[in-house]
Short mmCIF file of C-alpha atoms in Angstrom, two decimals:
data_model
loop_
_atom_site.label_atom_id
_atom_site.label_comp_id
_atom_site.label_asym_id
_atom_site.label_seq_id
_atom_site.Cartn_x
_atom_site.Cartn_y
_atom_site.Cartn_z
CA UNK E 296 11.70 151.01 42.25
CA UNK E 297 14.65 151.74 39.91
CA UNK E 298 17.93 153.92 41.16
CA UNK E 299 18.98 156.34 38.44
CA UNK E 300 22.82 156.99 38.01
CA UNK E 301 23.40 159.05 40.49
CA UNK E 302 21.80 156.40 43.07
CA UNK E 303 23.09 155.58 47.01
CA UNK E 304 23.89 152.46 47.77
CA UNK E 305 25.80 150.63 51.44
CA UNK E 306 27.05 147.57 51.42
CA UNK E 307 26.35 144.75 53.69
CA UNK E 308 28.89 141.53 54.09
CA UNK E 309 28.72 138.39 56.62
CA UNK E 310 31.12 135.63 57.19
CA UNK E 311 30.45 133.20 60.12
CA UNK E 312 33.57 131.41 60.35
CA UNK E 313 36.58 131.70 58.03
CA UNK E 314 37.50 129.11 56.57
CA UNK E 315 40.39 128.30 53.52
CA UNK E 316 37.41 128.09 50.80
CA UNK E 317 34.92 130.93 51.88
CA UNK E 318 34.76 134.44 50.67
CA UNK E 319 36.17 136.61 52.94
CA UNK E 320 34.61 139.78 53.91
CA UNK E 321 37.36 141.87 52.58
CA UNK E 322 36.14 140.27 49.04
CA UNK E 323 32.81 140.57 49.57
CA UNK E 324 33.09 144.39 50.05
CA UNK E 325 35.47 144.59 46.64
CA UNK E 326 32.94 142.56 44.73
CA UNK E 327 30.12 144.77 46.23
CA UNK E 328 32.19 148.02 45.29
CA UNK E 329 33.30 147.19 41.37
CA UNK E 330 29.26 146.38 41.24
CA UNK E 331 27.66 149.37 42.97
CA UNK E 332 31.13 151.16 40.41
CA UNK E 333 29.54 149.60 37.28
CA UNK E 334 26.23 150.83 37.98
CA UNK E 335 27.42 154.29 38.58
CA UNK E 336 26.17 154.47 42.62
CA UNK E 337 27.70 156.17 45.15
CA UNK E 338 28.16 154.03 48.05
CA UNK E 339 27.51 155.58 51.27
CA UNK E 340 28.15 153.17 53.84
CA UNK E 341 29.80 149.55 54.82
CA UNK E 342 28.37 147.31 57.11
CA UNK E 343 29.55 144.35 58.69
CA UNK E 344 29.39 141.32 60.74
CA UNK E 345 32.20 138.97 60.85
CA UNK E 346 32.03 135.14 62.95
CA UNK E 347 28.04 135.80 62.84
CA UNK E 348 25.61 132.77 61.72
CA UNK E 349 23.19 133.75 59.36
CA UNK E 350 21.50 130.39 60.79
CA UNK E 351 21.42 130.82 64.47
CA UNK E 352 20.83 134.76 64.21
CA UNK E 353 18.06 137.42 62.45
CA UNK E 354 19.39 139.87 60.20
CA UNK E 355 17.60 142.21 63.10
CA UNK E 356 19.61 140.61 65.79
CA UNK E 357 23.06 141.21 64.01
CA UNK E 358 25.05 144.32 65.13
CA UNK E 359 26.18 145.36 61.67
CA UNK E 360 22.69 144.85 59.64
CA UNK E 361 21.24 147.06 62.68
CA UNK E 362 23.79 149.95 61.85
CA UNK E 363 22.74 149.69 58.59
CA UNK E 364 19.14 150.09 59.12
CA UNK E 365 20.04 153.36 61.04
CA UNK E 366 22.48 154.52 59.09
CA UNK E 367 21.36 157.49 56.63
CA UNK E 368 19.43 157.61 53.29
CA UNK E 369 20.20 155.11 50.53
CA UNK E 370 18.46 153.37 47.85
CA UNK E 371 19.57 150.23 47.70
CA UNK E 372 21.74 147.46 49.86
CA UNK E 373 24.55 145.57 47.75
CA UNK E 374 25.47 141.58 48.73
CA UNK E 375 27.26 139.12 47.63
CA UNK E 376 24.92 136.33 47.68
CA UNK E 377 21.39 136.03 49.19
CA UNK E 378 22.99 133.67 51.99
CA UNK E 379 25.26 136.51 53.53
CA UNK E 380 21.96 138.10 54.25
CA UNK E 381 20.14 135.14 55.42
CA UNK E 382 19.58 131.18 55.53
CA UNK E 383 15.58 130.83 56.11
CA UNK E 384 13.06 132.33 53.98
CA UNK E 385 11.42 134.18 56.56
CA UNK E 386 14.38 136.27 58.00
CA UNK E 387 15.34 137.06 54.46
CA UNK E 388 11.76 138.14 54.03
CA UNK E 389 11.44 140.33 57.03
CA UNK E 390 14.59 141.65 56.42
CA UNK E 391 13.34 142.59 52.79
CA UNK E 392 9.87 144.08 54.04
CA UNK E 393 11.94 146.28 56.26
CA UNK E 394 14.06 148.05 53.10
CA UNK E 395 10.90 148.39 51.51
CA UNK E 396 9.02 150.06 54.16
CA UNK E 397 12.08 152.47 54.04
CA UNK E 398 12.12 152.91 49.70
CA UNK E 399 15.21 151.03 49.56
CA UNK E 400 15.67 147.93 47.47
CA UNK E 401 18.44 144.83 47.64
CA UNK E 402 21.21 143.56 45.19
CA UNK E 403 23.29 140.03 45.47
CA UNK E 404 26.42 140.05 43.00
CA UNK E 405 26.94 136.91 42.63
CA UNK E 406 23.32 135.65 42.53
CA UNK E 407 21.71 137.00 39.63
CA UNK E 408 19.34 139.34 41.37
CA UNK E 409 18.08 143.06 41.74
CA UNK E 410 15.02 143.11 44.31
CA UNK E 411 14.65 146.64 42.93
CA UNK E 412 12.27 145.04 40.59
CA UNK E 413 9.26 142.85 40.70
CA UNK E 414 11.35 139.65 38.80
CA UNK E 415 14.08 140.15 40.71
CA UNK E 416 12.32 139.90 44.05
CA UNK E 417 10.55 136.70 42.81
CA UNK E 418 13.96 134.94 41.66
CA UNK E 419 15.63 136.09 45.05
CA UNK E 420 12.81 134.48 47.41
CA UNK E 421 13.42 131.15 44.80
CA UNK E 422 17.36 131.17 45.76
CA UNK E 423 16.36 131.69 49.56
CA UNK E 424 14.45 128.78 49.86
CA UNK E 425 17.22 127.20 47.88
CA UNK E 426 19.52 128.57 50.99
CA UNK E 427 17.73 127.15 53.69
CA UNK E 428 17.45 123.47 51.63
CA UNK E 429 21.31 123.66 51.80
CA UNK E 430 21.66 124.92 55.53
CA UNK E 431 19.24 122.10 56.31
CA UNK E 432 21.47 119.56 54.65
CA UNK E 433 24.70 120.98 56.34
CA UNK E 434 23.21 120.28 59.52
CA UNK E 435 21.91 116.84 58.68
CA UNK E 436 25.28 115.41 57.39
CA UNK E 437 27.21 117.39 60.21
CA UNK E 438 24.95 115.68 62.87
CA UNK E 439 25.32 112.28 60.68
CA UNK E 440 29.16 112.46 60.98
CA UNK E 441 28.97 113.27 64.51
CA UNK E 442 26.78 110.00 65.56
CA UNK E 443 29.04 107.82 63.97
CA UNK E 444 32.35 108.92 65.52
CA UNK E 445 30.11 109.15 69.09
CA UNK E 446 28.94 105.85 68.30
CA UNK E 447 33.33 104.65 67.13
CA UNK E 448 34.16 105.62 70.69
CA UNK E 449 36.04 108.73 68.94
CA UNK E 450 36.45 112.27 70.26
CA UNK E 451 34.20 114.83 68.00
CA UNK E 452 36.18 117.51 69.18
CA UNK E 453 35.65 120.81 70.93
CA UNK E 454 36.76 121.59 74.36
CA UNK E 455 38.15 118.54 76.16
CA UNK E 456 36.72 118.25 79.39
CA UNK E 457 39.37 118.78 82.47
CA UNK E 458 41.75 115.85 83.71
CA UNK E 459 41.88 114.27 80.16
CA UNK E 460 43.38 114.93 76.70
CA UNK E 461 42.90 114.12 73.41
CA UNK E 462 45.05 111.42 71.61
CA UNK E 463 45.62 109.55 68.88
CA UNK E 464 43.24 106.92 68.13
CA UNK E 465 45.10 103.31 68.78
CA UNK E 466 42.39 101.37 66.48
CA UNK E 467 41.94 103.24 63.81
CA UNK E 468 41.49 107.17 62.80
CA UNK E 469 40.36 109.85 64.83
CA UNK E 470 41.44 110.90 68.46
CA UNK E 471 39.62 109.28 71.46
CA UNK E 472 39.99 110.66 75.14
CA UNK E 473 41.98 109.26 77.97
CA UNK E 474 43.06 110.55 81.74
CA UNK E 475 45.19 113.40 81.62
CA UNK E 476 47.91 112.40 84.67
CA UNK E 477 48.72 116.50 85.36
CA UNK E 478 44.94 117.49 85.91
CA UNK E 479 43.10 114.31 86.91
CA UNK E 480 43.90 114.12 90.52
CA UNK E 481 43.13 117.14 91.15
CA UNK E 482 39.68 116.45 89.27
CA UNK E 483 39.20 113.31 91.75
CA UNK E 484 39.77 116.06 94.49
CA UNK E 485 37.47 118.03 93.33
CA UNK E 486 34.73 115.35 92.63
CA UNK E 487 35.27 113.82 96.07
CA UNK E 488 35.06 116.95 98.27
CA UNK E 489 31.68 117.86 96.00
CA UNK E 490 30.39 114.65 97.25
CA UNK E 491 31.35 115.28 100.67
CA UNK E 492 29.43 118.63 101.04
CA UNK E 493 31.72 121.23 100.02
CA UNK E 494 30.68 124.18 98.44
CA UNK E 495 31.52 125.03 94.87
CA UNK E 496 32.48 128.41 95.94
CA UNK E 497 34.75 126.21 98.69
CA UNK E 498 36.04 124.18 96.36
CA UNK E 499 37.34 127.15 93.78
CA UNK E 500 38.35 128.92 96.87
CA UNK E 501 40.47 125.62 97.44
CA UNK E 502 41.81 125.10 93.75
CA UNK E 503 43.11 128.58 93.63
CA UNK E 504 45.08 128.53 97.13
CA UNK E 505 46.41 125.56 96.53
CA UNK E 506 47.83 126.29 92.86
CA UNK E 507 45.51 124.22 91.17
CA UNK E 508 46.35 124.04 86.95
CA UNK E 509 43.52 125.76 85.09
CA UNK E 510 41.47 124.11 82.34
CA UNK E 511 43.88 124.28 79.19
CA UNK E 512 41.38 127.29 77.46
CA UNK E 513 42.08 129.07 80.76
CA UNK E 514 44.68 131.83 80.79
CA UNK E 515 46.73 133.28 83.74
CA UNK E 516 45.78 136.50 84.80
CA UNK E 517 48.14 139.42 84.05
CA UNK E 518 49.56 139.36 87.85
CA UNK E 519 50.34 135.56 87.38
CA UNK E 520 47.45 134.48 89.84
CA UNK E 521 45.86 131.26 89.35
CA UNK E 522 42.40 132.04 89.98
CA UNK E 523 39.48 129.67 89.61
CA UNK E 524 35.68 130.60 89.90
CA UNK E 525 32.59 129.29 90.50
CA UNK E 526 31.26 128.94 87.10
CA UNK E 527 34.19 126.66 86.43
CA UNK E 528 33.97 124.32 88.72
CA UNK E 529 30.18 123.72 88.50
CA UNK E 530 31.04 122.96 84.76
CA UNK E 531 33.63 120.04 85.89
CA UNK E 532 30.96 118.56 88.28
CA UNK E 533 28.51 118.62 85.72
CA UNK E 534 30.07 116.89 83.13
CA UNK E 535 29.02 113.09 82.41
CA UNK E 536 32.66 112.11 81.31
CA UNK E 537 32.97 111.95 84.80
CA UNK E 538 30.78 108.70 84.94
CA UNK E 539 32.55 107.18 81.67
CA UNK E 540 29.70 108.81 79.78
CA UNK E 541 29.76 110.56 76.26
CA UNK E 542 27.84 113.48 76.25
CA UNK E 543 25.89 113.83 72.96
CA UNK E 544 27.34 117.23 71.99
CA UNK E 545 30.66 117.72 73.84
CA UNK E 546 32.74 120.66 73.41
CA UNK E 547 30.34 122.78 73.07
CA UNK E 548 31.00 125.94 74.33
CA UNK E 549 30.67 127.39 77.58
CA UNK E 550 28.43 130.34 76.30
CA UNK E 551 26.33 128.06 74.78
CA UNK E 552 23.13 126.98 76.43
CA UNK E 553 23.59 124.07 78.77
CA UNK E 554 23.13 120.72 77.66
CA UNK E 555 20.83 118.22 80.25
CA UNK E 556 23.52 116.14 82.18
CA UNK E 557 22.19 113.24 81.26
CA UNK E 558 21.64 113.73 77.13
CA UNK E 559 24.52 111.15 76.82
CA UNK E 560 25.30 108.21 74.22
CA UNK E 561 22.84 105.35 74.98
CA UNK E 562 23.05 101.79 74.27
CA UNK E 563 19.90 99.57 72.11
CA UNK E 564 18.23 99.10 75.63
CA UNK E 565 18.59 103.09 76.83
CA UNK E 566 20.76 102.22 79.05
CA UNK E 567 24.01 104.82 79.12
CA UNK E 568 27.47 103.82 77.13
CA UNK E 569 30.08 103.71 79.82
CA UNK E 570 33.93 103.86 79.58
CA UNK E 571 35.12 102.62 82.26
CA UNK E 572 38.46 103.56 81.48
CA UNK E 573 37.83 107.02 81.46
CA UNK E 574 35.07 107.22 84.86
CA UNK E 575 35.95 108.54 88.17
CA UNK E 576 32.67 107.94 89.67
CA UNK E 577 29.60 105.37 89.14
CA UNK E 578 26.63 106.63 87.15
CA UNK E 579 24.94 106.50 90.14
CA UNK E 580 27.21 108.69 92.26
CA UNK E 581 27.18 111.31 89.32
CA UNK E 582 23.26 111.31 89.39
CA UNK E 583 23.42 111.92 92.86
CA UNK E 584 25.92 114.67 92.79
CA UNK E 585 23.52 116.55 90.13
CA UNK E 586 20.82 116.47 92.39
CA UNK E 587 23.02 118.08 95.33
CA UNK E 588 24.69 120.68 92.87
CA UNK E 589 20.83 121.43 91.34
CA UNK E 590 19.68 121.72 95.22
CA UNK E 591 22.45 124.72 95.83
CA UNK E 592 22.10 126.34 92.63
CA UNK E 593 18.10 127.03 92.33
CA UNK E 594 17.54 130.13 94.70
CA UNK E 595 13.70 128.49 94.84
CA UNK E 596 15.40 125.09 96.38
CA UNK E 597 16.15 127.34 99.45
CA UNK E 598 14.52 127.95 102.43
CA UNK E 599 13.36 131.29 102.24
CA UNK E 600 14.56 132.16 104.85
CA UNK E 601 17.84 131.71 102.86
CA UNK E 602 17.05 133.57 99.85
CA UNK E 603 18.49 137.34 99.28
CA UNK E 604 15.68 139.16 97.70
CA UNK E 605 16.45 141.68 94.70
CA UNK E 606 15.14 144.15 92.97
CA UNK E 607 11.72 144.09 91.30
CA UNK E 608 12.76 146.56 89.20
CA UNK E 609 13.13 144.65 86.21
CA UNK E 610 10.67 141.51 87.22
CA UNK E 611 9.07 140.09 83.94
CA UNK E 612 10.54 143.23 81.57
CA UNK E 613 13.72 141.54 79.90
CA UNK E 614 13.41 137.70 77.96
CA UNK E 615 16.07 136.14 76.75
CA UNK E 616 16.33 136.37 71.94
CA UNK E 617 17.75 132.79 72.03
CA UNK E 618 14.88 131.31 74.29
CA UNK E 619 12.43 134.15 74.14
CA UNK E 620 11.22 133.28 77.95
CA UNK E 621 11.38 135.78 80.28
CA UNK E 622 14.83 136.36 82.34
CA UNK E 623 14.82 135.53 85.84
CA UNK E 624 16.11 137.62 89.46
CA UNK E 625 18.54 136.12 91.31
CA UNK E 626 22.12 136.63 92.65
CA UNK E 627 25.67 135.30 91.77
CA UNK E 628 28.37 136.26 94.32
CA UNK E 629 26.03 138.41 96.73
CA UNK E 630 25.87 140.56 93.16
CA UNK E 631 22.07 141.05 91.45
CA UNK E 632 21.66 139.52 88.35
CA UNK E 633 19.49 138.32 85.48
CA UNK E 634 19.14 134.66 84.36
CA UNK E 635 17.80 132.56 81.68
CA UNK E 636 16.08 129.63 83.07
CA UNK E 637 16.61 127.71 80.15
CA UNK E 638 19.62 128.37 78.28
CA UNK E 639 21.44 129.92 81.64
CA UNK E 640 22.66 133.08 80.19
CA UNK E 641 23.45 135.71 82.78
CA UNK E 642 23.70 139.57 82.71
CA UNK E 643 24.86 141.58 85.73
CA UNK E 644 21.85 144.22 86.91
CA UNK E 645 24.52 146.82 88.48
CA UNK E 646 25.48 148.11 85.01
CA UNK E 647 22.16 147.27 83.73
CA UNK E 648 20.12 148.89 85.48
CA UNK E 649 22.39 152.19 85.34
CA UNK E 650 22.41 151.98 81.30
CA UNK E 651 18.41 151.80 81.58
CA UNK E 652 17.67 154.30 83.55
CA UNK E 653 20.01 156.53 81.82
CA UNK E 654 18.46 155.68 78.52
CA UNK E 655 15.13 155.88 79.71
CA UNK E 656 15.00 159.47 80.94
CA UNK E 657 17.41 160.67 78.35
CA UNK E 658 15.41 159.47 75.46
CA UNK E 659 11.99 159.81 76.81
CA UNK E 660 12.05 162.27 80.00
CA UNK E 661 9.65 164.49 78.11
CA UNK E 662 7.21 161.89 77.16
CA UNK E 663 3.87 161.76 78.80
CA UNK E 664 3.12 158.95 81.36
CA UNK E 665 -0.48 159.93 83.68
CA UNK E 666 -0.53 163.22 83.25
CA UNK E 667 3.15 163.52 83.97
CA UNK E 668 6.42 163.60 82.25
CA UNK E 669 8.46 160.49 82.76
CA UNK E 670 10.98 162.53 84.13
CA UNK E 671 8.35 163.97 86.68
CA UNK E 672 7.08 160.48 87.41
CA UNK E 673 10.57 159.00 87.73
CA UNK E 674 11.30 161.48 90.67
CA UNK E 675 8.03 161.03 92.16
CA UNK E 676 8.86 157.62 92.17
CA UNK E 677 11.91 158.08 94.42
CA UNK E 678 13.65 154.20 95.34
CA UNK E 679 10.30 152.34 95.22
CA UNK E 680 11.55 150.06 92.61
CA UNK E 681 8.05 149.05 91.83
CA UNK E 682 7.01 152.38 91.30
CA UNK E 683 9.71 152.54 89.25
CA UNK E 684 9.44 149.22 86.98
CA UNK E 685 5.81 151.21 86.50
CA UNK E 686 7.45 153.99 84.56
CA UNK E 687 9.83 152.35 82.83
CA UNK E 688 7.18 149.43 81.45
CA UNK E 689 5.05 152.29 80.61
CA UNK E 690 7.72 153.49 77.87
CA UNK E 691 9.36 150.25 77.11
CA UNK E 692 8.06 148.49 73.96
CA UNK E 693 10.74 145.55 74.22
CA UNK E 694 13.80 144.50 76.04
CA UNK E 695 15.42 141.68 75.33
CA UNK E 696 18.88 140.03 76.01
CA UNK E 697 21.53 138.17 73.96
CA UNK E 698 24.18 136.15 75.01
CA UNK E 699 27.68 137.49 75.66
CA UNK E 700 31.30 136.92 76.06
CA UNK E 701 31.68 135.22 79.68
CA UNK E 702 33.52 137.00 81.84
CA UNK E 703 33.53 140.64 79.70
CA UNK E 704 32.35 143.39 81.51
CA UNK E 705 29.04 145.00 80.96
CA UNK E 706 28.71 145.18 76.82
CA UNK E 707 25.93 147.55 75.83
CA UNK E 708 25.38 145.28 72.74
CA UNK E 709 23.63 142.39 74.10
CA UNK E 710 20.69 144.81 75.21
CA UNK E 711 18.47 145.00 72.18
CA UNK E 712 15.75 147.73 73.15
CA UNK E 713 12.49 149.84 71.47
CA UNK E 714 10.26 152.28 73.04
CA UNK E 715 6.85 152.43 72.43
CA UNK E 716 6.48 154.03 68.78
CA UNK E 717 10.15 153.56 67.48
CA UNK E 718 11.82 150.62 65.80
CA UNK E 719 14.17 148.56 67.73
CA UNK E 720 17.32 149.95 68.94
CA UNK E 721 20.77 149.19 71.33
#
């Protein structure tokens, strides 16, 4: 395909993290413009996504590359480089296929490419696989650097774990941890009432009335309450720097998907590194408090008796893009929700279920379902939330979930969703 002069173009730019020597995405876009200007195309659209990974995310799962796909007609998408668009062959592939399918073609700047041509597209899948050789690398020397400071005794960095701080390193460079005297009584509090029984819903119940200081990242709220929450504390219990251990990836953030306990720095013999110096409990006591906070925390660990049944409605519909497994039913607070049972990702079903519904009979009410419009079978369906999973399945070609902000209300964004017949959609 070739664009005449009078060609559309949009342009697309991605930046993960900004940092003094990358391009920012204000360039990108000026780069992208003076090209699409030299070529005589009109651009019609700019699409973004700024602090996105091109590693840990699909072009398909990315907000602004999804605008773009539903944005109006053009002939070709402008980039920088082939790596704002993707780091593995595949997703730069797929993501290629789909502006094909669509007559549209793809141009990097800086890289030397037009895909709007047949030697173009076979020099831009050369500099992909080029891409992912360098991500891969990245990685390995990141994860390299990191071993060695783990194995130094150093701190890697990331969020330091509550009733310590980070200081300078007395032997040498670096920072290492030590006790943190504001916080860590009230983390041997904390630890010791665990042990004894207490909740972790007691326990944040008694942080917060007794005026408790909040983990460092933690903000005041704007009426000056100190509140803490359940989520919190089960995040201090389940920390091995507790035990003198050194997680293998700490700081990592709470969003992220949670790390085993027990993955921890490990001597020649397996046998876990301990700092004394830093431990509030034995290894053993920490194992045993895992067990007790795993026994409270998996609804199938209670009697059933005990367990507060939910809705059906969306029962093996939704998985989770990170793990692709299928989100669980369960309950935080007395409120429905939906888990991941690996990662631990969590979506309230309140608002969920509200924004489905609504989709679902605004977007295909007139669609046929036996012999009946899916607005006629939705009614006819009444509160039998089986029934209803029934007509909403029937319509529903994918649903799946992505991680959010913690603590941000309901964000329409993390539901990625396609009916039967049309391409995926939010």
């Amino acid at each position: 395909m070739k664009l005449n002069q009078s060609g559309r173009c949009v342009l697309y730019a991605r930046l993960s993290v900004t940092k003094e020597e990358s391009v920012s995405i204000a360039r990108q876009l000026q780069s992208c413009r003076r090209h699409a200007e030299a070529r005589g195309w009109a651009v019609v659209g700019e699409f973004v996504d700024d602090g996105v990974s091109a590693t840990a995310s699909r072009p398909e799962d990315r907000h602004g590359w999804r605008a773009l796909l539903a944005a109006g007609e053009f002939d070709a998408v402008i980039i920088w480089k082939v790596d704002r668009l993707a780091r593995r062959v595949l997703d730069f592939l797929h993501a290629d296929e789909t502006l094909q399918s669509r007559g549209a073609g793809l141009v990097a700047v800086d890289d030397p490419i037009d895909m709007t041509s047949p030697q173009g597209r076979a020099f831009a899948v050369m500099l992909a696989v080029f891409g992912e050789m360098e991500a891969e690398a990245i990685r390995a020397r990141v994860r390299a650097a990191r071993a060695q400071i783990l194995k130094d005794g150093r701190w890697p960095g990331g969020g330091i774990p509550y009733g310590y701080r980070s200081v300078a390193n007395p032997n040498g460079p670096g920072r290492v941890l030590e006790k943190d005297p504001e916080r860590v009584e009230w983390l041997a509090q904390v630890v010791s009432r665990a042990l004894t029984g207490q909740t972790v819903n007691a326990i944040a119940t008694w942080l917060t009335k007794s005026g408790a200081p909040l983990p460092a990242r933690k903000t005041e709220r704007v009426s000056g309450s100190i509140d803490w929450n359940r989520q919190t504390v089960d995040g201090l219990l389940r920390n091995p720097v507790l035990a003198g251990m050194t997680p293998r990836n700490p700081g990592r953030p709470k969003s992220a998907k949670r790390v085993d306990p027990f993955s921890v720095l490990r001597d020649e013999h397996g046998e876990p590194v301990v700092n004394e110096a830093l431990a509030i409990l034995h290894v053993d006591e920490f194992a045993a408090l895992q067990d007790m906070l795993d026994s409270r925390t998996v609804p199938q660990a209670r009697k059933r008796a005990e367990r507060q049944s939910t809705s059906p409605f969306l029962s093996r519909v939704a998985r989770c893009v990170e793990c692709d497994v299928f989100l669980c039913r369960g309950t935080n607070q007395k409120r429905s929700m939906l888990y991941c049972p690996k990662c631990r990702q969590t979506i309230g079903r309140t608002a969920l279920d509200a924004y489905l519904i609504d989709r679902l009979l605004a977007e295909r009410g007139t669609e046929e379902v036996d012999g009946l419009t899916v607005e006629e079978a939705w009614a006819r369906a009444g509160h039998d939330d089986t029934a209803r999973r029934t007509v909403l399945v029937s319509q529903l070609a994918s649903l799946r979930i992505r991680r959010g902000v913690v603590g941000r209300y309901f964000d329409e964004d993390r539901v990625l969703l396609s009916w039967h017949g049309e391409s995926q959609s939010t």
